[in-house]
Amino acid sequence: MYNVTSKKAEEFISDEEIQATLAYADKNKDNMELVDALIEKAKERKGLTHREASVLLACEHEEKIQEIYRLAEQIKKDYYGNRIVMFAPLYLSNYCVNGCVYCPYHMKNKHIARKKLTQEEIVKEVTALQDMGHKRLAIEAGEDPANNPIEYILESIKTIYSIKHKNGAIRRVNVNIAATTVENYRKLKDAGIGTYILFQETYHRESYEKLHPTGPKHDYAYHTEAMDRAMEGGIDDVGLGVLFGLEMYRYEFAGLLMHAEHLEAVFGVGPHTISVPRIKRADDIDPSVFDNGISDEIFAKLCALIRISVPYTGMIISTRESQAVREKVLPLGVSQISGASKTSVGGYAAPEEERENDITSEQFDVSDQRTLDEVVGWLIKLGYIPSFCTACYREGRTGDRFMTLCKNMQILNCCHPNALMTLKEYLEDYASEETRKLGLKLIERELERIPNPKVKQTAYEHIHDIAEGKRDFRF
């Protein structure tokens, strides 16, 4: 039976409820009176339930889709302004004991080059990332208790935070590692992580077990209940996501929203972020073997509906997607993107060249190959503020404290000036001359949008001080 407050995976992600939801959506997708009522409800900025949002996803009337897009764009502006937070993934190790059929890290793959970074190599990787201008990382590692124990992850986090190179520093480390215990989540919290991220891949249990035939990840319930354990371990910023293309997208969409509703109902805090990856070609993985791939148009619709259904959540899109696709979905709700990403182990300090037999350690092909400076310049030209801000995390504004700030739409008095100050740091320390000129004009223009006079004056002063060589101001 479906129970949003249950701690059992099969009760808060109920297959029966999802099937009933999809049937309800099919029955009502042309019910314009209901569709209009749901769009009106979404305008209240309080979100939609999984069943309500599923009706809008099933609706194929172009006029209504465009109305949803316009609303998503406005809600994105209301909650997150025109900021786009920048980050980069850092792959520590691709050793893995799981048998996931869609990931080249699967244990049976003898073709991929296996690597694990030493602490000395992590220093080189992080230094290279700092030299680009990155301040926020998401560390990644395969599941392997022997090669990648929690002690290795904790030591790596400590190393990352310790590295100070020129004006560079990693100020926030998010963690994307396999489901683990409450005790280990508590250790990650004590290590000072930002967000704990774990993708569900698919909420369809039967498909999940087929896609994960061997290894600890085969345990659907343990994996699906991981966020509950993370919250119990004190981590109040968690990030959800499914791998679109593995299962039918409407099923995944409903399951994703049910998971968000569950966290909100049980802990009073929904997901800090929702990621929207699509399966991509990688080493011995051909995405064409999965028959549930989604078009760019459906992908855009999913992004817009996540934004209006969970208005407070941060939305992440990675370099899996091309520049064109990222540009299409940025206004529809995306608030975080990666830049200059490498999905290989050790790929920043020593990029992998073409090797004999094409052996690499990449997890997937990167579609957007631009440098960080090119991405930053592109965002500025589109009217966005590339933000390297980590202030909320370091000021203790996490979990319900961040959500209160976000839901009250206080972005212009806090996150907006923080974004401008961190952009100013980037422009002074790392940007090309062209990007610097564009960015300085953007900052001058955007400072005027800060509504609180005292905040505006302080931001002006801090930005002047950054030009004089000072760093790391934050509201």
XYZ file of C-alpha atoms in Angstrom, residues 27-451:
425
model
C -7.656 9.446 -18.710
C -7.325 13.172 -18.036
C -4.617 14.357 -20.449
C -7.264 15.978 -22.693
C -9.368 17.271 -19.808
C -8.664 20.942 -20.405
C -10.617 22.058 -17.371
C -8.372 19.950 -15.123
C -5.192 20.869 -17.023
C -5.973 24.569 -16.638
C -6.742 24.104 -12.945
C -3.411 22.342 -12.387
C -1.482 25.093 -14.170
C -3.294 27.654 -12.015
C -2.366 25.674 -8.896
C 1.281 25.577 -10.002
C 1.215 29.375 -10.234
C 0.786 29.466 -6.445
C 4.457 28.350 -6.199
C 3.634 25.503 -3.801
C 4.313 22.689 -6.230
C 2.248 19.824 -7.618
C 1.777 16.244 -6.490
C 3.119 13.361 -8.554
C -0.381 12.625 -9.834
C -1.128 16.220 -10.788
C 2.210 16.682 -12.539
C 1.756 13.400 -14.407
C -1.427 14.729 -15.991
C 0.522 17.700 -17.366
C 3.303 15.417 -18.603
C 0.753 13.296 -20.493
C -0.955 16.362 -21.990
C 0.227 16.861 -25.566
C -1.564 20.108 -26.393
C 1.126 22.462 -27.662
C -0.582 25.554 -26.305
C -0.557 24.080 -22.786
C 3.037 22.904 -23.099
C 4.130 26.438 -23.970
C 2.137 27.748 -21.009
C 3.987 25.273 -18.762
C 7.311 26.453 -20.200
C 6.489 30.101 -19.508
C 5.458 29.272 -15.952
C 8.602 27.192 -15.354
C 10.733 30.082 -16.561
C 8.999 32.511 -14.210
C 9.228 30.172 -11.207
C 12.921 29.615 -11.912
C 13.442 33.396 -11.859
C 11.396 33.789 -8.671
C 13.346 31.172 -6.725
C 16.821 31.251 -8.251
C 16.997 34.469 -10.229
C 19.308 34.396 -13.233
C 22.134 32.645 -11.376
C 23.698 29.422 -12.648
C 25.891 27.664 -10.095
C 29.080 26.109 -11.506
C 30.685 22.836 -10.427
C 32.881 20.015 -11.694
C 32.896 16.269 -11.024
C 36.083 14.711 -9.654
C 36.425 10.973 -10.248
C 38.495 9.385 -7.489
C 38.264 5.746 -8.548
C 36.479 3.598 -11.108
C 36.975 0.302 -9.320
C 33.511 -1.210 -8.836
C 32.074 -4.560 -7.762
C 28.599 -3.999 -9.236
C 27.274 -5.403 -12.493
C 25.213 -2.417 -13.709
C 24.515 -3.121 -17.389
C 24.392 0.585 -18.410
C 27.710 1.663 -16.805
C 31.198 0.852 -18.144
C 32.510 0.596 -14.585
C 30.700 -2.740 -14.224
C 32.920 -5.446 -12.799
C 33.003 -7.654 -15.908
C 34.337 -4.883 -18.142
C 37.990 -5.809 -18.732
C 38.341 -3.202 -21.460
C 38.268 -0.068 -19.332
C 41.439 1.206 -17.640
C 41.007 0.865 -13.868
C 42.406 3.669 -11.751
C 42.355 4.962 -8.196
C 43.870 8.309 -7.292
C 46.460 8.513 -4.549
C 46.278 11.505 -2.212
C 49.227 13.008 -4.114
C 47.326 12.614 -7.394
C 44.241 14.203 -5.806
C 46.375 17.246 -4.980
C 47.341 17.517 -8.663
C 43.729 17.098 -9.819
C 42.373 19.688 -7.406
C 45.164 22.125 -8.226
C 44.263 21.810 -11.911
C 40.600 22.434 -11.087
C 41.495 25.437 -8.943
C 43.584 26.827 -11.789
C 40.423 26.766 -13.932
C 38.518 28.659 -11.241
C 36.326 25.939 -9.746
C 35.220 26.272 -6.104
C 32.701 23.412 -5.896
C 33.322 19.735 -6.655
C 31.218 16.596 -6.751
C 33.405 13.604 -5.982
C 32.572 10.299 -7.646
C 33.754 6.762 -6.975
C 32.658 3.265 -7.912
C 31.370 0.919 -5.222
C 34.245 -1.271 -4.062
C 34.672 -1.903 -0.317
C 38.286 -3.022 -0.803
C 39.518 -0.245 -3.100
C 37.148 2.585 -2.154
C 36.290 2.162 1.552
C 34.694 5.044 3.452
C 38.093 5.795 5.018
C 39.503 6.500 1.538
C 36.606 8.842 0.739
C 37.023 10.694 4.040
C 40.781 11.051 3.581
C 40.205 12.352 0.059
C 37.723 14.973 1.290
C 40.221 16.147 3.907
C 42.911 16.404 1.231
C 40.642 18.375 -1.112
C 39.721 20.942 1.536
C 43.375 21.360 2.537
C 44.629 22.462 -0.890
C 45.183 26.194 -1.288
C 46.845 27.174 -4.562
C 47.325 30.857 -5.433
C 43.796 32.286 -4.910
C 42.234 28.863 -5.419
C 40.289 26.853 -2.847
C 37.571 24.230 -3.013
C 34.894 25.553 -0.690
C 32.288 22.822 -1.075
C 32.660 19.093 -1.714
C 29.485 17.278 -2.704
C 29.623 13.482 -2.601
C 28.175 11.003 -5.079
C 29.014 7.538 -3.773
C 27.079 4.316 -3.288
C 24.355 3.857 -0.702
C 25.849 3.270 2.719
C 25.044 3.116 6.444
C 23.765 5.768 8.847
C 27.137 5.592 10.613
C 29.014 6.298 7.386
C 26.672 9.154 6.490
C 27.401 10.625 9.899
C 31.129 10.415 9.107
C 30.561 12.200 5.795
C 28.616 14.918 7.601
C 31.447 15.334 10.110
C 33.905 15.601 7.205
C 32.090 18.742 6.051
C 30.438 17.571 2.853
C 27.857 19.704 1.111
C 25.171 17.644 -0.647
C 24.983 13.858 -0.701
C 23.927 12.820 -4.196
C 22.661 9.401 -5.238
C 20.848 8.610 -8.454
C 18.094 6.037 -8.276
C 18.666 5.135 -11.961
C 15.135 3.640 -12.106
C 12.255 3.434 -9.630
C 10.764 0.394 -11.384
C 11.835 -2.435 -9.088
C 11.737 -5.254 -11.631
C 13.740 -3.227 -14.145
C 16.096 -2.060 -11.395
C 16.985 -5.624 -10.433
C 17.561 -6.614 -14.084
C 19.764 -3.557 -14.676
C 21.742 -4.330 -11.504
C 22.057 -8.131 -11.714
C 25.027 -8.497 -9.361
C 26.739 -6.631 -6.547
C 25.420 -4.736 -3.509
C 23.566 -2.261 -5.727
C 21.194 -5.101 -6.691
C 19.354 -4.482 -3.395
C 16.562 -2.143 -4.515
C 15.237 -1.348 -1.051
C 18.655 -0.579 0.464
C 19.462 1.757 -2.422
C 16.065 3.490 -2.483
C 16.054 4.053 1.280
C 19.557 5.580 1.264
C 18.337 9.166 1.526
C 16.408 8.322 4.696
C 19.611 6.962 6.244
C 21.566 10.012 5.055
C 19.038 12.314 6.720
C 19.165 10.216 9.890
C 22.953 10.583 9.780
C 22.629 14.362 9.843
C 23.003 15.151 6.144
C 20.135 17.518 5.434
C 21.067 18.384 1.826
C 20.469 15.399 -0.467
C 20.252 15.177 -4.245
C 17.951 12.878 -6.218
C 18.040 11.831 -9.860
C 17.051 9.125 -12.324
C 18.879 8.049 -15.471
C 16.338 8.859 -18.138
C 16.338 6.271 -20.908
C 16.465 3.146 -18.754
C 12.745 2.858 -17.998
C 9.644 4.584 -19.324
C 10.106 8.272 -18.544
C 6.584 8.836 -17.223
C 7.073 6.082 -14.648
C 10.408 7.578 -13.569
C 8.951 11.080 -13.359
C 6.180 9.933 -11.018
C 8.627 7.953 -8.870
C 11.012 10.896 -8.651
C 8.290 13.238 -7.415
C 7.053 10.611 -4.953
C 10.566 10.390 -3.518
C 10.673 14.176 -3.120
C 7.242 14.114 -1.449
C 8.428 11.356 0.901
C 11.473 13.340 2.082
C 9.363 16.442 2.604
C 6.714 14.498 4.539
C 9.134 12.603 6.793
C 11.955 15.105 7.337
C 10.338 18.427 6.479
C 13.007 18.973 3.804
C 12.725 17.876 0.198
C 15.664 17.271 -2.126
C 18.253 20.043 -2.264
C 18.839 19.113 -5.900
C 17.337 16.974 -8.646
C 19.580 15.871 -11.511
C 18.298 14.942 -14.960
C 20.938 12.777 -16.677
C 20.143 10.837 -19.858
C 21.949 7.626 -20.736
C 24.902 8.254 -23.063
C 27.406 6.201 -25.009
C 30.382 5.050 -22.900
C 33.131 2.502 -23.550
C 31.266 -0.820 -23.941
C 27.815 0.745 -23.353
C 25.646 1.556 -26.374
C 22.574 3.581 -25.355
C 20.696 2.320 -28.415
C 20.251 -1.048 -26.699
C 17.885 0.676 -24.260
C 14.567 1.267 -25.968
C 13.271 3.932 -23.581
C 15.380 6.873 -24.763
C 13.726 10.277 -24.743
C 13.810 13.094 -27.283
C 15.123 16.577 -26.618
C 11.521 17.846 -26.642
C 10.394 15.412 -23.938
C 13.568 16.134 -21.982
C 12.736 19.861 -21.988
C 9.175 19.117 -20.874
C 10.463 16.977 -17.992
C 12.763 19.782 -16.840
C 9.939 22.324 -16.921
C 7.559 20.065 -15.012
C 10.131 19.241 -12.334
C 10.618 22.970 -11.850
C 6.921 23.755 -11.372
C 6.296 20.596 -9.305
C 9.242 21.036 -6.916
C 9.831 24.797 -7.210
C 12.378 25.033 -4.385
C 14.799 22.364 -5.619
C 18.057 23.056 -7.421
C 18.155 21.411 -10.849
C 21.395 20.039 -12.281
C 22.349 19.295 -15.880
C 25.801 17.951 -16.684
C 28.116 17.910 -19.692
C 26.382 14.708 -20.768
C 24.214 17.164 -22.700
C 25.332 19.312 -25.619
C 25.578 23.085 -25.585
C 22.371 23.285 -27.634
C 20.369 21.111 -25.228
C 21.722 22.925 -22.184
C 20.785 26.253 -23.733
C 17.256 24.954 -24.362
C 16.611 23.856 -20.773
C 18.471 26.556 -18.819
C 15.450 28.894 -18.718
C 13.076 26.020 -17.922
C 14.429 25.400 -14.456
C 18.092 24.406 -14.420
C 20.105 26.172 -11.710
C 23.414 24.240 -11.693
C 25.660 23.062 -14.508
C 29.090 21.496 -14.726
C 31.835 23.038 -16.803
C 34.964 21.588 -18.425
C 34.122 18.201 -16.922
C 36.295 15.113 -17.155
C 34.663 11.762 -16.451
C 37.948 9.896 -16.344
C 40.013 9.231 -13.215
C 42.876 11.734 -13.186
C 41.592 13.528 -16.261
C 42.232 17.122 -15.163
C 45.934 17.053 -14.353
C 46.746 14.611 -17.170
C 43.977 14.454 -19.796
C 43.695 11.068 -21.434
C 44.923 11.049 -25.003
C 43.851 8.565 -27.633
C 45.289 5.252 -26.577
C 46.004 2.018 -28.343
C 42.744 0.053 -28.555
C 40.961 3.218 -27.342
C 41.260 2.208 -23.665
C 40.210 4.984 -21.281
C 38.854 5.326 -17.749
C 35.877 7.529 -18.702
C 32.455 6.770 -17.298
C 30.646 8.347 -20.248
C 31.275 10.547 -23.263
C 31.147 14.295 -22.584
C 28.987 16.155 -25.098
C 29.919 19.708 -24.067
C 33.694 19.869 -24.502
C 34.177 23.604 -23.878
C 36.586 25.080 -21.352
C 35.244 26.598 -18.152
C 36.051 30.082 -19.459
C 34.081 29.384 -22.639
C 31.094 28.163 -20.593
C 31.275 31.191 -18.286
C 31.443 33.572 -21.246
C 28.533 31.792 -22.927
C 26.362 32.107 -19.818
C 27.152 35.797 -19.466
C 26.186 36.415 -23.098
C 22.873 34.666 -22.421
C 22.235 37.005 -19.488
C 23.000 34.550 -16.678
C 25.288 35.076 -13.681
C 27.815 32.217 -13.474
C 28.027 31.676 -9.713
C 30.835 30.009 -7.770
C 29.063 30.670 -4.481
C 29.212 28.247 -1.538
C 28.045 30.705 1.119
C 24.900 28.933 2.337
C 26.779 25.731 3.066
C 29.531 27.535 4.974
C 27.097 29.790 6.845
C 25.052 26.809 7.996
C 22.116 27.584 5.705
C 21.435 23.978 4.778
C 18.364 21.767 4.930
C 15.290 23.561 6.242
C 17.265 26.788 6.768
C 18.131 26.980 3.060
C 14.626 25.925 2.073
C 13.123 28.721 4.162
C 15.335 31.249 2.378
C 14.497 29.767 -1.006
C 10.756 29.339 -0.453
C 10.503 32.945 0.785
C 12.184 34.018 -2.450
C 14.904 36.058 -0.720
C 17.370 35.259 -3.484
C 18.000 38.856 -4.599
C 19.125 39.898 -1.109
C 21.439 36.962 -0.466
C 22.320 34.571 -3.265
C 22.340 37.257 -5.950
C 25.074 39.423 -4.368
C 27.037 36.308 -3.363
C 26.958 35.161 -6.985
C 28.216 38.541 -8.186
C 31.086 38.554 -5.692
C 32.238 35.049 -6.637
C 31.963 35.913 -10.325
C 34.136 38.954 -9.646
C 36.737 36.630 -8.062
C 36.674 34.437 -11.160
C 37.039 37.411 -13.498
C 40.021 38.772 -11.566
C 41.850 35.452 -11.181
C 41.036 33.189 -14.129
C 39.015 34.749 -16.945
C 40.149 35.543 -20.452
C 40.145 39.230 -21.355
C 36.946 38.900 -23.403
C 35.092 37.081 -20.624
C 36.385 39.579 -18.069
C 35.008 42.538 -20.018
C 31.626 40.878 -20.475
C 31.487 39.868 -16.816
C 32.338 43.300 -15.426
C 29.496 44.843 -17.441
C 27.135 42.154 -16.148
C 28.146 42.774 -12.532
C 27.657 46.526 -12.891
C 24.186 45.955 -14.308
C 23.136 43.260 -11.839
C 24.233 45.155 -8.723
C 21.423 47.603 -9.397
C 18.855 44.792 -9.077
C 19.609 44.210 -5.371
C 16.503 45.589 -3.609
